[in-house]
DNA sequence: CTGAAAGCGCTAACAT
DNA sequence: ATGTTAGCGCTTTCAG
């Protein structure tokens, strides 16, 4: 059974196709009785407007492409989830692709996204480098780059958090609690946010007279756990560990659990980003919490502004939001009390 | 700057548009020299075929719609991630929508998905009920229903796990370890998988002479934690708790942590579904692990079979996969040894 | 193997 | 306010 077209609906309702179109698009006024007839006919036939045809004709496409490194990381999932809501409430559709953290996949996913002729794109690249297919959009199509971006020199709008400051805050807090030996568990120092978080914490702890070491764990949980574990087996234990991502934190906790090292009691832990599981522990984790909802909202707003200001092409803006410290129970106070 | 069309490429290469089309679609052979000319022209102009136009004309759409209750639940995210890979490797695109676990949103998201004229749909509904807009697809479009489905009477292919059996296995294991008083932390008993898991465990524990109680926590983590907490405050503690979902397990662990109740030591815990965080604890969680990759693979295969066997409409098939027990360290052996 | 021309379902411009 | 008609960019006949 073929799908009903606008013609079928028009015929059924005894009106022209243009009228049907106007009823659904709302671009021109239609009398109420006709509207009702059209709606009834559409309902009865199970009519769904064909996007392809409407897009082709109108040269407008209320679709925004979203690229993320990974769907299974709740941080990105939350951003997408927010974007989806925002988009939907404003009559846009969102199409999503994930690069699975691989540069080659990234390129091909971007190309696939672009074939939909989206009105714009929100991209979290998998490395700090601007993917070539996105760079090519400069004069063509609005783009907002989010999270894993080097803000300086990016030809597009950017939305990031102040990752250096976030590292500073974590380092400051640890130092305040008397921690002088801090291990930073980084994933991949090629990612600008990671690099900056690490640097911020490192600089701060050093400046305050402590000692800081940065360990790169990669992006695999088990391998990361092994790296941390080996390090722990071969070094003086730190008093605190700063986990820079969800996965690195999991690696750290795994390595600690394997060795019977207790969080807070033996080694304090600060995590970056706040996941539900971090609170559901006897020593709930102190974290640097990113304003996920704001990141999504800001990115969306930037993009929509560009799309709707159609043509007027002012200089790229960078929005920098702040992470903030949420104190829980995974950091021991080494000074005086406790 | 307008995007180049197939005409521009044709002109540039000195061939007809049909030839350009054939070069890219590969549906008809083209001489090598022409092919090269066309490719070069396309490259130079930055030509990207317009899907809308091609879909409209060919009436073929290599797009599959995917509906999930929630993007931020890693279980669903993993399924999507798998589907995306499978789709991509077979020349399909996937478009995703989330119902945010709300029936009204679900309906409107389904309608939005259908406007893409997808070749088929994979849906995880938010309740056990078949959404009306999906039911209407019966004669029109292939559909595979996954996870939260009552298999009996579903007019479409289904892919589920044997949730009752999963409950039985968990109950059996707990009973084997000497647990006679088990609390089942369910989310929402309207979801068929939850109902079945709970029932399987309940029946088994009872049959083996133990006592079992089912507590519905809803889908909110904090509210769930409150419900469990209240229950714990007002009842004889169970020897074990079976958490039926990621969120219920988090609620349980939160309530326990708040009360200084230690996993395994004081109360044993079995979780359903396996998330990375479940292992990164001093008492890593024993879980009923779902074969996520297989679920996705099976659903995809069913759908593609339907899409490509175009028309031949055999009876709905239901694929039932098995969850399996992964023993870790959250269950205490109450019998003899330990 | 290649080109010319028709037409997919819709909307924009124009006519009524 | 509604109808008529052309054409968006592509693929598909159908000729050559």
Short mmCIF file of C-alpha atoms in Angstrom, two decimals, chain B residues 11-280:
data_model
loop_
_atom_site.label_atom_id
_atom_site.label_comp_id
_atom_site.label_asym_id
_atom_site.label_seq_id
_atom_site.Cartn_x
_atom_site.Cartn_y
_atom_site.Cartn_z
CA UNK B 11 28.37 20.79 -17.36
CA UNK B 12 31.83 20.97 -15.87
CA UNK B 13 32.62 17.44 -16.96
CA UNK B 14 30.94 17.84 -20.33
CA UNK B 15 28.51 14.97 -19.81
CA UNK B 16 24.81 14.58 -19.09
CA UNK B 17 23.33 14.62 -15.63
CA UNK B 18 22.32 11.00 -16.07
CA UNK B 19 25.95 10.02 -16.43
CA UNK B 20 26.92 11.87 -13.30
CA UNK B 21 24.16 10.12 -11.46
CA UNK B 22 25.34 6.76 -12.74
CA UNK B 23 28.90 7.44 -11.70
CA UNK B 24 27.86 8.00 -8.10
CA UNK B 25 25.06 5.52 -7.75
CA UNK B 26 26.86 2.82 -9.73
CA UNK B 27 23.52 1.65 -11.03
CA UNK B 28 24.70 1.66 -14.63
CA UNK B 29 28.21 1.19 -15.96
CA UNK B 30 30.14 4.24 -17.12
CA UNK B 31 33.39 4.37 -19.09
CA UNK B 32 36.48 4.93 -17.02
CA UNK B 33 37.55 8.16 -18.66
CA UNK B 34 34.13 9.72 -18.17
CA UNK B 35 34.07 8.47 -14.63
CA UNK B 36 37.34 10.22 -13.96
CA UNK B 37 36.16 13.44 -15.54
CA UNK B 38 33.01 13.39 -13.46
CA UNK B 39 34.83 12.61 -10.23
CA UNK B 40 37.31 15.39 -10.86
CA UNK B 41 34.57 17.90 -11.58
CA UNK B 42 32.67 16.87 -8.47
CA UNK B 43 35.76 17.10 -6.33
CA UNK B 44 36.61 20.51 -7.67
CA UNK B 45 33.14 21.92 -7.07
CA UNK B 46 32.75 20.25 -3.72
CA UNK B 47 29.65 18.48 -4.94
CA UNK B 48 27.53 16.57 -2.45
CA UNK B 49 24.50 14.74 -3.80
CA UNK B 50 21.26 16.06 -2.36
CA UNK B 51 19.53 13.21 -0.55
CA UNK B 52 16.17 14.89 -0.63
CA UNK B 53 16.14 15.04 -4.40
CA UNK B 54 17.48 11.56 -4.86
CA UNK B 55 15.08 10.08 -2.37
CA UNK B 56 12.16 11.89 -3.87
CA UNK B 57 12.89 10.65 -7.33
CA UNK B 58 14.00 7.13 -6.59
CA UNK B 59 11.39 6.45 -3.92
CA UNK B 60 14.10 4.61 -2.09
CA UNK B 61 15.37 5.81 1.21
CA UNK B 62 18.25 4.11 2.92
CA UNK B 63 17.22 5.40 6.26
CA UNK B 64 16.10 3.55 9.33
CA UNK B 65 14.30 5.27 12.16
CA UNK B 66 15.16 4.34 15.72
CA UNK B 67 13.06 5.19 18.72
CA UNK B 68 14.29 4.79 22.28
CA UNK B 69 12.84 5.83 25.62
CA UNK B 70 15.94 7.68 26.61
CA UNK B 71 19.33 8.61 25.22
CA UNK B 72 21.03 9.01 28.56
CA UNK B 73 20.58 5.42 29.61
CA UNK B 74 23.73 3.64 28.50
CA UNK B 75 21.79 0.51 27.68
CA UNK B 76 19.84 2.30 24.97
CA UNK B 77 22.84 4.31 23.95
CA UNK B 78 24.79 1.13 23.35
CA UNK B 79 22.01 -0.27 21.23
CA UNK B 80 21.91 2.89 19.15
CA UNK B 81 25.65 2.92 18.85
CA UNK B 82 25.62 -0.63 17.56
CA UNK B 83 22.78 0.06 15.18
CA UNK B 84 24.57 3.09 13.85
CA UNK B 85 27.61 1.00 13.03
CA UNK B 86 25.63 -1.75 11.40
CA UNK B 87 23.60 0.72 9.40
CA UNK B 88 26.58 2.66 8.23
CA UNK B 89 28.45 -0.42 7.11
CA UNK B 90 25.49 -1.37 4.95
CA UNK B 91 24.91 2.01 3.41
CA UNK B 92 22.03 3.03 5.62
CA UNK B 93 21.63 6.11 7.73
CA UNK B 94 19.98 6.02 11.09
CA UNK B 95 17.83 8.72 12.51
CA UNK B 96 17.17 8.68 16.20
CA UNK B 97 14.47 10.04 18.45
CA UNK B 98 13.95 9.71 22.15
CA UNK B 99 10.59 9.73 23.90
CA UNK B 100 12.09 10.86 27.20
CA UNK B 101 9.96 8.14 28.71
CA UNK B 102 6.76 10.02 28.04
CA UNK B 103 3.89 8.60 26.05
CA UNK B 104 2.81 11.93 24.59
CA UNK B 105 6.31 12.77 23.49
CA UNK B 106 6.61 9.28 22.08
CA UNK B 107 3.69 9.75 19.73
CA UNK B 108 4.96 13.03 18.39
CA UNK B 109 8.50 11.75 17.99
CA UNK B 110 7.23 8.78 16.02
CA UNK B 111 5.35 11.09 13.70
CA UNK B 112 8.46 13.18 13.22
CA UNK B 113 10.46 10.06 12.44
CA UNK B 114 7.93 8.92 9.88
CA UNK B 115 8.14 12.18 7.99
CA UNK B 116 11.61 11.08 6.93
CA UNK B 117 9.93 8.23 5.06
CA UNK B 118 12.28 5.70 6.57
CA UNK B 119 12.61 2.28 5.01
CA UNK B 120 11.88 0.77 8.39
CA UNK B 121 11.85 1.36 12.09
CA UNK B 122 13.35 -0.14 15.22
CA UNK B 123 11.44 0.89 18.29
CA UNK B 124 11.85 0.52 22.01
CA UNK B 125 8.55 1.87 23.26
CA UNK B 126 8.38 3.46 26.66
CA UNK B 127 5.58 1.29 27.90
CA UNK B 128 4.48 -2.21 27.04
CA UNK B 129 1.68 -0.76 24.91
CA UNK B 130 2.14 -0.56 21.17
CA UNK B 131 2.04 3.15 20.25
CA UNK B 132 -0.82 3.95 17.89
CA UNK B 133 1.37 5.52 15.19
CA UNK B 134 3.44 2.39 15.09
CA UNK B 135 0.45 0.07 14.99
CA UNK B 136 -0.70 2.01 11.92
CA UNK B 137 2.46 0.94 10.10
CA UNK B 138 1.39 -2.67 10.02
CA UNK B 139 0.75 -2.87 6.29
CA UNK B 140 3.06 -0.08 5.27
CA UNK B 141 6.48 -0.40 6.65
CA UNK B 142 8.72 -2.94 8.40
CA UNK B 143 9.01 -2.52 12.15
CA UNK B 144 11.01 -4.35 14.79
CA UNK B 145 10.00 -3.88 18.41
CA UNK B 146 12.70 -4.28 21.02
CA UNK B 147 12.99 -4.74 24.78
CA UNK B 148 9.93 -3.18 26.40
CA UNK B 149 7.44 -5.26 24.52
CA UNK B 150 4.85 -7.84 25.36
CA UNK B 151 5.78 -10.46 22.84
CA UNK B 152 2.36 -12.14 22.72
CA UNK B 153 0.07 -10.54 20.24
CA UNK B 154 2.62 -8.06 18.95
CA UNK B 155 1.95 -7.69 15.21
CA UNK B 156 5.62 -6.98 14.47
CA UNK B 157 8.91 -8.79 14.82
CA UNK B 158 10.19 -8.57 18.36
CA UNK B 159 13.62 -8.85 19.93
CA UNK B 160 13.69 -9.29 23.67
CA UNK B 161 15.51 -11.23 26.31
CA UNK B 162 13.88 -13.88 28.43
CA UNK B 163 13.30 -11.59 31.34
CA UNK B 164 11.40 -14.12 33.39
CA UNK B 165 14.28 -16.53 33.10
CA UNK B 166 16.67 -13.76 34.00
CA UNK B 167 14.76 -13.25 37.22
CA UNK B 168 14.75 -16.98 37.83
CA UNK B 169 18.52 -17.17 37.42
CA UNK B 170 19.11 -14.31 39.81
CA UNK B 171 16.71 -15.78 42.36
CA UNK B 172 18.23 -19.21 41.98
CA UNK B 173 21.71 -17.88 42.53
CA UNK B 174 20.70 -15.93 45.61
CA UNK B 175 18.87 -18.93 47.04
CA UNK B 176 21.90 -21.12 46.32
CA UNK B 177 23.99 -18.73 48.34
CA UNK B 178 21.56 -19.11 51.21
CA UNK B 179 19.55 -15.94 50.76
CA UNK B 180 16.04 -16.39 52.11
CA UNK B 181 14.90 -12.83 52.32
CA UNK B 182 15.16 -10.92 49.07
CA UNK B 183 13.98 -7.45 48.18
CA UNK B 184 13.31 -6.79 44.52
CA UNK B 185 13.86 -3.18 43.55
CA UNK B 186 11.69 -2.67 40.47
CA UNK B 187 11.29 0.53 38.50
CA UNK B 188 7.87 0.36 36.92
CA UNK B 189 5.87 -2.86 36.84
CA UNK B 190 4.04 -1.66 33.74
CA UNK B 191 7.15 -2.38 31.72
CA UNK B 192 6.94 -5.99 30.63
CA UNK B 193 10.64 -6.72 31.17
CA UNK B 194 10.49 -5.38 34.71
CA UNK B 195 7.32 -7.27 35.50
CA UNK B 196 8.84 -10.48 34.18
CA UNK B 197 12.18 -10.12 35.89
CA UNK B 198 10.44 -9.43 39.17
CA UNK B 199 8.07 -12.34 38.73
CA UNK B 200 10.82 -14.77 37.79
CA UNK B 201 12.84 -13.92 40.84
CA UNK B 202 9.82 -13.84 43.12
CA UNK B 203 8.53 -17.23 42.03
CA UNK B 204 11.94 -18.80 42.36
CA UNK B 205 12.80 -17.50 45.78
CA UNK B 206 9.37 -18.42 47.11
CA UNK B 207 9.52 -21.87 45.60
CA UNK B 208 12.84 -22.49 47.27
CA UNK B 209 11.34 -21.59 50.62
CA UNK B 210 12.55 -18.00 50.88
CA UNK B 211 10.65 -14.78 51.23
CA UNK B 212 10.53 -12.16 48.53
CA UNK B 213 9.10 -8.69 48.33
CA UNK B 214 8.73 -6.39 45.32
CA UNK B 215 9.11 -2.65 45.68
CA UNK B 216 8.30 -0.25 42.81
CA UNK B 217 10.62 2.76 42.76
CA UNK B 218 9.53 4.59 39.65
CA UNK B 219 12.09 5.93 37.24
CA UNK B 220 13.61 8.74 39.26
CA UNK B 221 16.83 7.96 41.06
CA UNK B 222 16.35 10.19 44.06
CA UNK B 223 12.73 9.33 44.60
CA UNK B 224 13.64 5.69 44.27
CA UNK B 225 16.37 6.08 46.86
CA UNK B 226 13.83 7.61 49.20
CA UNK B 227 11.40 4.74 48.70
CA UNK B 228 14.07 2.13 49.32
CA UNK B 229 15.39 4.09 52.27
CA UNK B 230 11.98 4.31 53.88
CA UNK B 231 11.44 0.65 53.32
CA UNK B 232 14.80 -0.18 54.84
CA UNK B 233 14.03 2.01 57.84
CA UNK B 234 10.74 0.29 58.51
CA UNK B 235 11.39 -3.36 57.79
CA UNK B 236 13.63 -6.18 58.81
CA UNK B 237 16.57 -5.84 56.44
CA UNK B 238 16.67 -8.40 53.63
CA UNK B 239 19.81 -10.44 53.11
CA UNK B 240 19.87 -9.49 49.47
CA UNK B 241 18.47 -6.91 47.07
CA UNK B 242 17.92 -7.47 43.35
CA UNK B 243 18.05 -4.19 41.40
CA UNK B 244 16.11 -4.57 38.20
CA UNK B 245 17.56 -1.64 36.28
CA UNK B 246 20.53 0.67 36.30
CA UNK B 247 18.56 3.40 38.04
CA UNK B 248 16.93 1.19 40.66
CA UNK B 249 20.32 -0.24 41.49
CA UNK B 250 21.68 3.26 41.92
CA UNK B 251 18.74 4.10 44.17
CA UNK B 252 19.42 1.03 46.26
CA UNK B 253 23.12 1.78 46.57
CA UNK B 254 22.42 5.39 47.46
CA UNK B 255 19.96 4.43 50.18
CA UNK B 256 22.43 1.88 51.52
CA UNK B 257 25.35 4.29 51.48
CA UNK B 258 23.28 6.92 53.27
CA UNK B 259 22.64 4.43 56.05
CA UNK B 260 26.14 3.06 56.24
CA UNK B 261 24.93 -0.32 55.00
CA UNK B 262 27.76 -2.07 53.18
CA UNK B 263 27.26 -4.05 49.98
CA UNK B 264 27.90 -7.78 50.46
CA UNK B 265 28.99 -7.36 54.06
CA UNK B 266 25.56 -6.32 55.26
CA UNK B 267 23.26 -6.78 52.32
CA UNK B 268 24.09 -8.61 49.11
CA UNK B 269 23.21 -6.99 45.80
CA UNK B 270 22.53 -8.34 42.35
CA UNK B 271 22.00 -5.84 39.55
CA UNK B 272 20.33 -6.24 36.21
CA UNK B 273 22.31 -5.04 33.19
CA UNK B 274 26.01 -4.41 33.32
CA UNK B 275 27.36 -0.88 33.42
CA UNK B 276 31.01 0.09 33.64
CA UNK B 277 30.62 1.69 37.06
CA UNK B 278 29.33 -1.54 38.55
CA UNK B 279 32.77 -3.09 38.44
CA UNK B 280 34.67 -0.09 39.74
#
